[in-house]
Amino acid sequence: MLGVRGAGLAWGLRVMTQAWLRNSGALALARAAGTPRARHWQPSAGPGPRRRRLSLSAAAVVNSAPRPLQPYLRLMRLDKPIGTWLLYLPCTWSIGLAAEPGCFPDWYMLSLFGTGAVLMRGAGCTINDMWDRDYDKQLTLALGVLLCLNYYSIALGAASLLLVITYPLMKRITYWPQLALGLTFNWGALLGWSAIKGSCDPSVCLPLYFSGIMWTLIYDTIYAHQDKSDDALIGLKSTALRFHENTKRWLSGFGVAMLGALSLVGVNSAQTVPYYTALAAVGAHLAHQIYTLDIHRPEDCWDKFTSNRTLGLIVLLGIVLGNLWKEKKTDEAKESMDSRIEN
């Protein structure tokens, strides 16, 4: 009798263990795919036949890809490109600032850095999730993009690989992994300028790099508040756990530092009215984002996090228009000089 009960108990434990492993595996795969906690619940489609809607969203493109490729595309976060945007935008700022007065940014460099951002973001996510040989091909392709640049930029880009590889370990070591992410994600602020000019101008590149780090501390702290409960349970660290209820004060400080650094960039690169107008819009965006943030609602944290793509595009627009304005200003100065000479 005891043997039968023991066998039954062992069978029950085995079934429960298998179910727990299946659920844990599903959770791990969901996190590897970059699914935000706030998006777990979805409304029912209702009764009746389902119709496939035509969509050009990144998620729809990934879903339409061949099934064997879809897990890898999701592992690279191609269905949620916000991370790629946040990696790419500091590169565009730097490329735009390095453009000649009155000219648009170099389109070839923008496309090259866009390709590199996709590849490096994918490699970084794979390293973060797998920590094995599966990211070798992505890193090789990213290095291929890097080799299209000048020698100075190749050396500068190669120097960032240590940050790319070690960042995933930081959340196990320090409560400031977002700072490590900022150092990694904004390397393009240095690289974009050097790719155009052949070397970095510290008076422009360093404050631009610093502003990007402050920006990353803002948006990734907001993102980390979605996962803070689970992170605390499994022993991972983040600025969200470090700041707690003081998060808004810290974010406000980072926002002021970001705007101050961007203002210094404008002064050192002889920027014009459109640039400073864009900075005013960025300040308003940050103020609204931080003031209305509810760190206890994952849905709101996700919305605020993704809104930073708009913020980054505002900065880029200000840089481009400010640079085009320089031509107009130069022409007016020439006309004034010519009229003085004639008189």
Short mmCIF file of C-alpha atoms in Angstrom, two decimals:
data_model
loop_
_atom_site.label_atom_id
_atom_site.label_comp_id
_atom_site.label_asym_id
_atom_site.label_seq_id
_atom_site.Cartn_x
_atom_site.Cartn_y
_atom_site.Cartn_z
CA MET A 1 0.00 0.00 0.00
CA LEU A 2 2.80 2.37 0.91
CA GLY A 3 4.56 1.42 -2.30
CA VAL A 4 1.47 2.32 -4.34
CA ARG A 5 1.11 5.67 -2.54
CA GLY A 6 4.81 6.38 -2.96
CA ALA A 7 4.58 5.62 -6.65
CA GLY A 8 1.52 7.87 -6.95
CA LEU A 9 3.27 10.67 -5.11
CA ALA A 10 6.34 10.35 -7.31
CA TRP A 11 4.16 10.40 -10.44
CA GLY A 12 2.34 13.54 -9.21
CA LEU A 13 5.59 15.34 -8.45
CA ARG A 14 6.94 14.42 -11.87
CA VAL A 15 3.85 15.84 -13.61
CA MET A 16 4.02 19.07 -11.57
CA THR A 17 7.74 19.45 -12.30
CA GLN A 18 7.21 18.98 -16.03
CA ALA A 19 4.39 21.55 -16.02
CA TRP A 20 6.54 24.03 -14.10
CA LEU A 21 9.42 23.57 -16.55
CA ARG A 22 7.11 24.08 -19.51
CA ASN A 23 5.79 27.31 -17.98
CA SER A 24 9.29 28.49 -17.09
CA GLY A 25 10.45 27.77 -20.61
CA ALA A 26 7.55 29.74 -22.02
CA LEU A 27 8.39 32.68 -19.75
CA ALA A 28 12.05 32.54 -20.76
CA LEU A 29 11.16 32.47 -24.43
CA ALA A 30 8.78 35.39 -23.97
CA ARG A 31 11.47 37.46 -22.28
CA ALA A 32 14.00 36.45 -24.94
CA ALA A 33 11.58 37.73 -27.56
CA GLY A 34 11.42 41.07 -25.76
CA THR A 35 7.76 40.91 -24.82
CA PRO A 36 7.00 43.63 -22.25
CA ARG A 37 5.17 42.62 -19.13
CA ALA A 38 2.56 45.25 -19.80
CA ARG A 39 1.47 43.54 -22.97
CA HIS A 40 0.66 40.08 -21.61
CA TRP A 41 -3.09 40.62 -21.71
CA GLN A 42 -4.78 41.00 -25.08
CA PRO A 43 -8.49 41.42 -25.80
CA SER A 44 -10.34 38.52 -27.34
CA ALA A 45 -10.96 38.70 -31.06
CA GLY A 46 -14.59 37.71 -30.45
CA PRO A 47 -16.70 35.12 -32.23
CA GLY A 48 -16.62 34.58 -35.95
CA PRO A 49 -13.92 33.82 -38.49
CA ARG A 50 -10.59 35.60 -38.10
CA ARG A 51 -9.40 37.78 -40.94
CA ARG A 52 -5.74 38.49 -41.43
CA ARG A 53 -5.15 42.23 -41.45
CA LEU A 54 -2.57 43.79 -43.71
CA SER A 55 0.07 45.55 -41.62
CA LEU A 56 3.53 46.97 -42.25
CA SER A 57 4.50 46.97 -38.58
CA ALA A 58 7.76 45.32 -37.55
CA ALA A 59 5.85 42.57 -35.72
CA ALA A 60 3.77 41.84 -38.83
CA VAL A 61 6.88 41.63 -40.99
CA VAL A 62 8.48 39.15 -38.59
CA ASN A 63 5.26 37.10 -38.43
CA SER A 64 5.19 36.91 -42.23
CA ALA A 65 8.77 35.61 -42.41
CA PRO A 66 9.44 31.88 -42.90
CA ARG A 67 8.69 30.00 -39.70
CA PRO A 68 12.25 28.63 -39.19
CA LEU A 69 13.57 32.22 -39.18
CA GLN A 70 10.99 33.74 -36.83
CA PRO A 71 12.60 32.64 -33.51
CA TYR A 72 15.92 34.17 -34.56
CA LEU A 73 14.28 37.39 -35.74
CA ARG A 74 12.46 37.69 -32.42
CA LEU A 75 15.67 36.93 -30.54
CA MET A 76 17.20 39.90 -32.38
CA ARG A 77 14.14 41.97 -31.30
CA LEU A 78 13.28 42.80 -34.91
CA ASP A 79 9.60 42.56 -34.02
CA LYS A 80 10.13 45.34 -31.44
CA PRO A 81 12.55 47.80 -33.06
CA ILE A 82 12.41 50.46 -30.34
CA GLY A 83 15.78 49.26 -29.00
CA THR A 84 17.34 49.55 -32.44
CA TRP A 85 15.96 53.08 -32.77
CA LEU A 86 17.46 54.08 -29.41
CA LEU A 87 20.82 52.67 -30.48
CA TYR A 88 20.68 54.32 -33.90
CA LEU A 89 19.52 57.83 -33.01
CA PRO A 90 22.71 59.02 -31.24
CA CYS A 91 24.60 57.97 -34.37
CA THR A 92 22.31 60.16 -36.50
CA TRP A 93 22.82 63.11 -34.16
CA SER A 94 26.57 62.85 -34.57
CA ILE A 95 26.41 62.39 -38.34
CA GLY A 96 24.06 65.36 -38.64
CA LEU A 97 26.32 67.60 -36.56
CA ALA A 98 29.34 66.62 -38.66
CA ALA A 99 27.64 67.65 -41.92
CA GLU A 100 28.88 70.73 -43.74
CA PRO A 101 26.90 73.95 -43.11
CA GLY A 102 23.80 74.09 -45.28
CA CYS A 103 23.95 70.37 -46.13
CA PHE A 104 21.85 67.37 -45.18
CA PRO A 105 23.53 64.51 -43.26
CA ASP A 106 25.46 61.97 -45.32
CA TRP A 107 22.80 59.51 -46.51
CA TYR A 108 25.31 56.73 -47.10
CA MET A 109 26.58 56.98 -43.53
CA LEU A 110 23.04 57.10 -42.16
CA SER A 111 22.17 53.88 -44.01
CA LEU A 112 25.45 52.23 -43.03
CA PHE A 113 24.98 53.06 -39.36
CA GLY A 114 21.34 51.95 -39.59
CA THR A 115 22.47 48.54 -40.80
CA GLY A 116 25.09 48.40 -38.06
CA ALA A 117 22.51 49.33 -35.41
CA VAL A 118 20.26 46.44 -36.45
CA LEU A 119 23.14 43.97 -36.39
CA MET A 120 24.70 45.17 -33.14
CA ARG A 121 21.33 45.34 -31.40
CA GLY A 122 20.65 41.77 -32.51
CA ALA A 123 24.09 40.61 -31.39
CA GLY A 124 23.70 42.35 -28.04
CA CYS A 125 20.30 40.76 -27.41
CA THR A 126 21.58 37.33 -28.36
CA ILE A 127 24.57 37.70 -26.05
CA ASN A 128 22.23 38.84 -23.29
CA ASP A 129 19.85 35.90 -23.74
CA MET A 130 22.07 33.05 -24.82
CA TRP A 131 25.71 33.81 -24.00
CA ASP A 132 26.90 31.22 -26.52
CA ARG A 133 28.21 30.94 -30.08
CA ASP A 134 24.92 31.91 -31.77
CA TYR A 135 25.88 35.58 -31.91
CA ASP A 136 29.13 35.00 -33.85
CA LYS A 137 27.56 35.55 -37.28
CA GLN A 138 25.81 38.76 -36.19
CA LEU A 139 29.04 40.17 -34.74
CA THR A 140 30.90 39.22 -37.92
CA LEU A 141 28.37 41.11 -40.06
CA ALA A 142 28.53 44.11 -37.71
CA LEU A 143 32.31 44.10 -37.96
CA GLY A 144 31.93 44.02 -41.73
CA VAL A 145 29.95 47.27 -41.51
CA LEU A 146 32.62 48.75 -39.23
CA LEU A 147 35.34 47.93 -41.77
CA CYS A 148 33.61 50.24 -44.28
CA LEU A 149 34.75 53.23 -42.16
CA ASN A 150 38.11 54.98 -41.86
CA TYR A 151 40.90 53.52 -39.73
CA TYR A 152 40.29 55.87 -36.81
CA SER A 153 36.62 54.85 -36.70
CA ILE A 154 37.47 51.16 -37.01
CA ALA A 155 39.69 51.39 -33.93
CA LEU A 156 37.12 53.49 -32.08
CA GLY A 157 34.30 51.06 -32.94
CA ALA A 158 36.37 48.03 -31.94
CA ALA A 159 36.94 49.64 -28.54
CA SER A 160 33.19 49.39 -27.85
CA LEU A 161 33.04 45.60 -28.19
CA LEU A 162 34.15 45.10 -24.60
CA LEU A 163 31.16 47.17 -23.45
CA VAL A 164 28.81 45.21 -25.72
CA ILE A 165 29.96 41.87 -24.33
CA THR A 166 30.16 42.80 -20.65
CA TYR A 167 26.98 44.90 -20.30
CA PRO A 168 24.68 41.87 -19.73
CA LEU A 169 26.72 40.98 -16.64
CA MET A 170 26.28 44.40 -15.02
CA LYS A 171 22.74 43.76 -13.75
CA ARG A 172 24.18 40.95 -11.64
CA ILE A 173 26.95 43.16 -10.22
CA THR A 174 25.66 46.71 -9.71
CA TYR A 175 22.46 48.70 -9.26
CA TRP A 176 23.61 50.90 -12.16
CA PRO A 177 23.42 48.60 -15.21
CA GLN A 178 21.57 51.42 -16.99
CA LEU A 179 24.78 53.47 -16.81
CA ALA A 180 26.68 50.63 -18.46
CA LEU A 181 23.97 50.49 -21.12
CA GLY A 182 24.33 54.24 -21.66
CA LEU A 183 28.07 53.92 -22.19
CA THR A 184 27.40 51.16 -24.74
CA PHE A 185 24.33 52.45 -26.57
CA ASN A 186 25.69 55.95 -27.18
CA TRP A 187 29.08 55.01 -28.60
CA GLY A 188 27.66 56.03 -31.97
CA ALA A 189 27.72 59.66 -30.78
CA LEU A 190 31.51 59.40 -31.04
CA LEU A 191 31.64 57.09 -34.03
CA GLY A 192 29.30 59.05 -36.31
CA TRP A 193 31.40 62.23 -36.13
CA SER A 194 34.70 60.36 -36.68
CA ALA A 195 33.23 58.50 -39.67
CA ILE A 196 32.57 61.86 -41.37
CA LYS A 197 35.47 63.97 -40.12
CA GLY A 198 38.18 61.33 -39.68
CA SER A 199 38.56 61.93 -35.93
CA CYS A 200 36.56 63.13 -32.92
CA ASP A 201 36.20 66.75 -31.85
CA PRO A 202 36.07 66.48 -28.02
CA SER A 203 34.27 69.83 -27.67
CA VAL A 204 31.29 68.41 -29.57
CA CYS A 205 31.52 64.63 -29.25
CA LEU A 206 32.06 64.36 -25.49
CA PRO A 207 29.05 66.48 -24.41
CA LEU A 208 26.97 64.70 -27.07
CA TYR A 209 28.06 61.34 -25.67
CA PHE A 210 27.30 62.50 -22.12
CA SER A 211 23.83 63.73 -23.13
CA GLY A 212 23.11 60.33 -24.66
CA ILE A 213 24.15 58.57 -21.45
CA MET A 214 21.79 60.78 -19.42
CA TRP A 215 19.01 60.02 -21.91
CA THR A 216 19.61 56.28 -21.56
CA LEU A 217 19.47 56.55 -17.77
CA ILE A 218 16.04 58.16 -18.17
CA TYR A 219 14.39 55.76 -20.58
CA ASP A 220 15.96 52.55 -19.32
CA THR A 221 15.14 53.32 -15.70
CA ILE A 222 11.53 53.77 -16.81
CA TYR A 223 11.74 50.46 -18.68
CA ALA A 224 13.26 48.71 -15.64
CA HIS A 225 10.23 49.60 -13.51
CA GLN A 226 8.23 47.08 -15.54
CA ASP A 227 10.44 44.22 -14.33
CA LYS A 228 11.41 45.42 -10.85
CA SER A 229 9.34 42.85 -8.94
CA ASP A 230 10.70 39.88 -10.88
CA ASP A 231 14.24 41.31 -10.84
CA ALA A 232 14.11 41.62 -7.06
CA LEU A 233 12.95 38.00 -6.74
CA ILE A 234 15.74 36.58 -8.89
CA GLY A 235 18.48 38.85 -7.56
CA LEU A 236 18.99 41.16 -10.54
CA LYS A 237 19.77 44.84 -9.95
CA SER A 238 18.63 48.04 -11.66
CA THR A 239 18.29 51.77 -11.12
CA ALA A 240 14.55 51.19 -10.69
CA LEU A 241 15.30 49.17 -7.55
CA ARG A 242 17.94 51.70 -6.50
CA PHE A 243 15.73 54.80 -6.83
CA HIS A 244 12.35 53.37 -5.70
CA GLU A 245 9.93 56.22 -5.01
CA ASN A 246 12.62 58.83 -5.69
CA THR A 247 12.72 57.86 -9.35
CA LYS A 248 11.17 61.10 -10.63
CA ARG A 249 13.74 63.22 -8.79
CA TRP A 250 16.59 61.26 -10.30
CA LEU A 251 15.05 61.35 -13.78
CA SER A 252 14.55 65.13 -13.49
CA GLY A 253 18.23 65.51 -12.66
CA PHE A 254 19.23 63.37 -15.63
CA GLY A 255 16.94 65.42 -17.86
CA VAL A 256 18.51 68.71 -16.78
CA ALA A 257 21.98 67.26 -17.37
CA MET A 258 20.95 66.01 -20.82
CA LEU A 259 19.59 69.40 -21.88
CA GLY A 260 22.64 71.19 -20.51
CA ALA A 261 24.99 68.92 -22.45
CA LEU A 262 22.97 69.32 -25.66
CA SER A 263 23.06 73.09 -25.20
CA LEU A 264 26.86 72.92 -24.92
CA VAL A 265 26.93 70.84 -28.11
CA GLY A 266 24.96 73.58 -29.85
CA VAL A 267 27.34 76.32 -28.69
CA ASN A 268 30.46 74.37 -29.67
CA SER A 269 29.09 73.44 -33.10
CA ALA A 270 27.71 76.93 -33.87
CA GLN A 271 24.10 75.72 -34.02
CA THR A 272 21.23 78.04 -34.93
CA VAL A 273 17.66 78.85 -33.92
CA PRO A 274 15.98 75.61 -35.13
CA TYR A 275 18.32 73.55 -32.97
CA TYR A 276 17.51 75.46 -29.78
CA THR A 277 13.81 75.39 -30.66
CA ALA A 278 14.07 71.60 -30.85
CA LEU A 279 15.82 71.54 -27.46
CA ALA A 280 12.88 73.48 -25.98
CA ALA A 281 10.54 70.83 -27.40
CA VAL A 282 12.76 68.08 -25.97
CA GLY A 283 12.62 69.76 -22.56
CA ALA A 284 8.81 69.89 -22.73
CA HIS A 285 8.69 66.23 -23.80
CA LEU A 286 10.92 65.17 -20.91
CA ALA A 287 8.94 67.23 -18.40
CA HIS A 288 5.64 65.67 -19.51
CA GLN A 289 7.16 62.19 -19.65
CA ILE A 290 8.55 62.37 -16.12
CA TYR A 291 5.68 64.29 -14.51
CA THR A 292 2.98 61.93 -15.80
CA LEU A 293 4.98 58.73 -15.26
CA ASP A 294 3.34 56.11 -13.04
CA ILE A 295 6.13 53.75 -12.02
CA HIS A 296 3.60 51.30 -10.57
CA ARG A 297 1.81 50.76 -13.91
CA PRO A 298 3.87 48.66 -16.36
CA GLU A 299 1.62 49.77 -19.24
CA ASP A 300 2.44 53.43 -18.59
CA CYS A 301 6.15 52.67 -18.21
CA TRP A 302 6.15 50.94 -21.60
CA ASP A 303 4.35 53.85 -23.27
CA LYS A 304 6.76 56.39 -21.76
CA PHE A 305 9.74 54.24 -22.75
CA THR A 306 8.68 53.94 -26.40
CA SER A 307 7.91 57.68 -26.60
CA ASN A 308 11.65 58.31 -26.44
CA ARG A 309 11.94 57.46 -30.13
CA THR A 310 9.95 60.65 -30.77
CA LEU A 311 12.26 62.58 -28.45
CA GLY A 312 15.33 61.35 -30.32
CA LEU A 313 13.80 62.25 -33.68
CA ILE A 314 13.07 65.78 -32.41
CA VAL A 315 16.77 66.20 -31.58
CA LEU A 316 17.72 64.92 -35.04
CA LEU A 317 15.26 67.27 -36.74
CA GLY A 318 16.67 70.21 -34.78
CA ILE A 319 20.22 69.29 -35.82
CA VAL A 320 19.33 68.96 -39.51
CA LEU A 321 17.26 72.18 -39.68
CA GLY A 322 19.82 74.04 -37.59
CA ASN A 323 22.55 72.98 -39.99
CA LEU A 324 20.52 74.05 -43.03
CA TRP A 325 19.87 77.41 -41.33
CA LYS A 326 23.64 77.98 -41.20
CA GLU A 327 23.70 78.34 -45.00
CA LYS A 328 21.03 81.02 -44.87
CA LYS A 329 22.85 82.81 -42.11
CA THR A 330 26.13 82.62 -44.07
CA ASP A 331 24.49 84.00 -47.22
CA GLU A 332 23.03 86.92 -45.26
CA ALA A 333 26.45 87.65 -43.74
CA LYS A 334 28.05 87.63 -47.20
CA GLU A 335 25.42 90.01 -48.60
CA SER A 336 25.91 92.35 -45.65
CA MET A 337 29.68 92.27 -46.14
CA ASP A 338 29.36 92.91 -49.90
CA SER A 339 27.04 95.89 -49.31
CA ARG A 340 29.51 97.38 -46.83
CA ILE A 341 32.37 97.02 -49.32
CA GLU A 342 30.34 98.68 -52.07
CA ASN A 343 29.51 101.58 -49.77
#
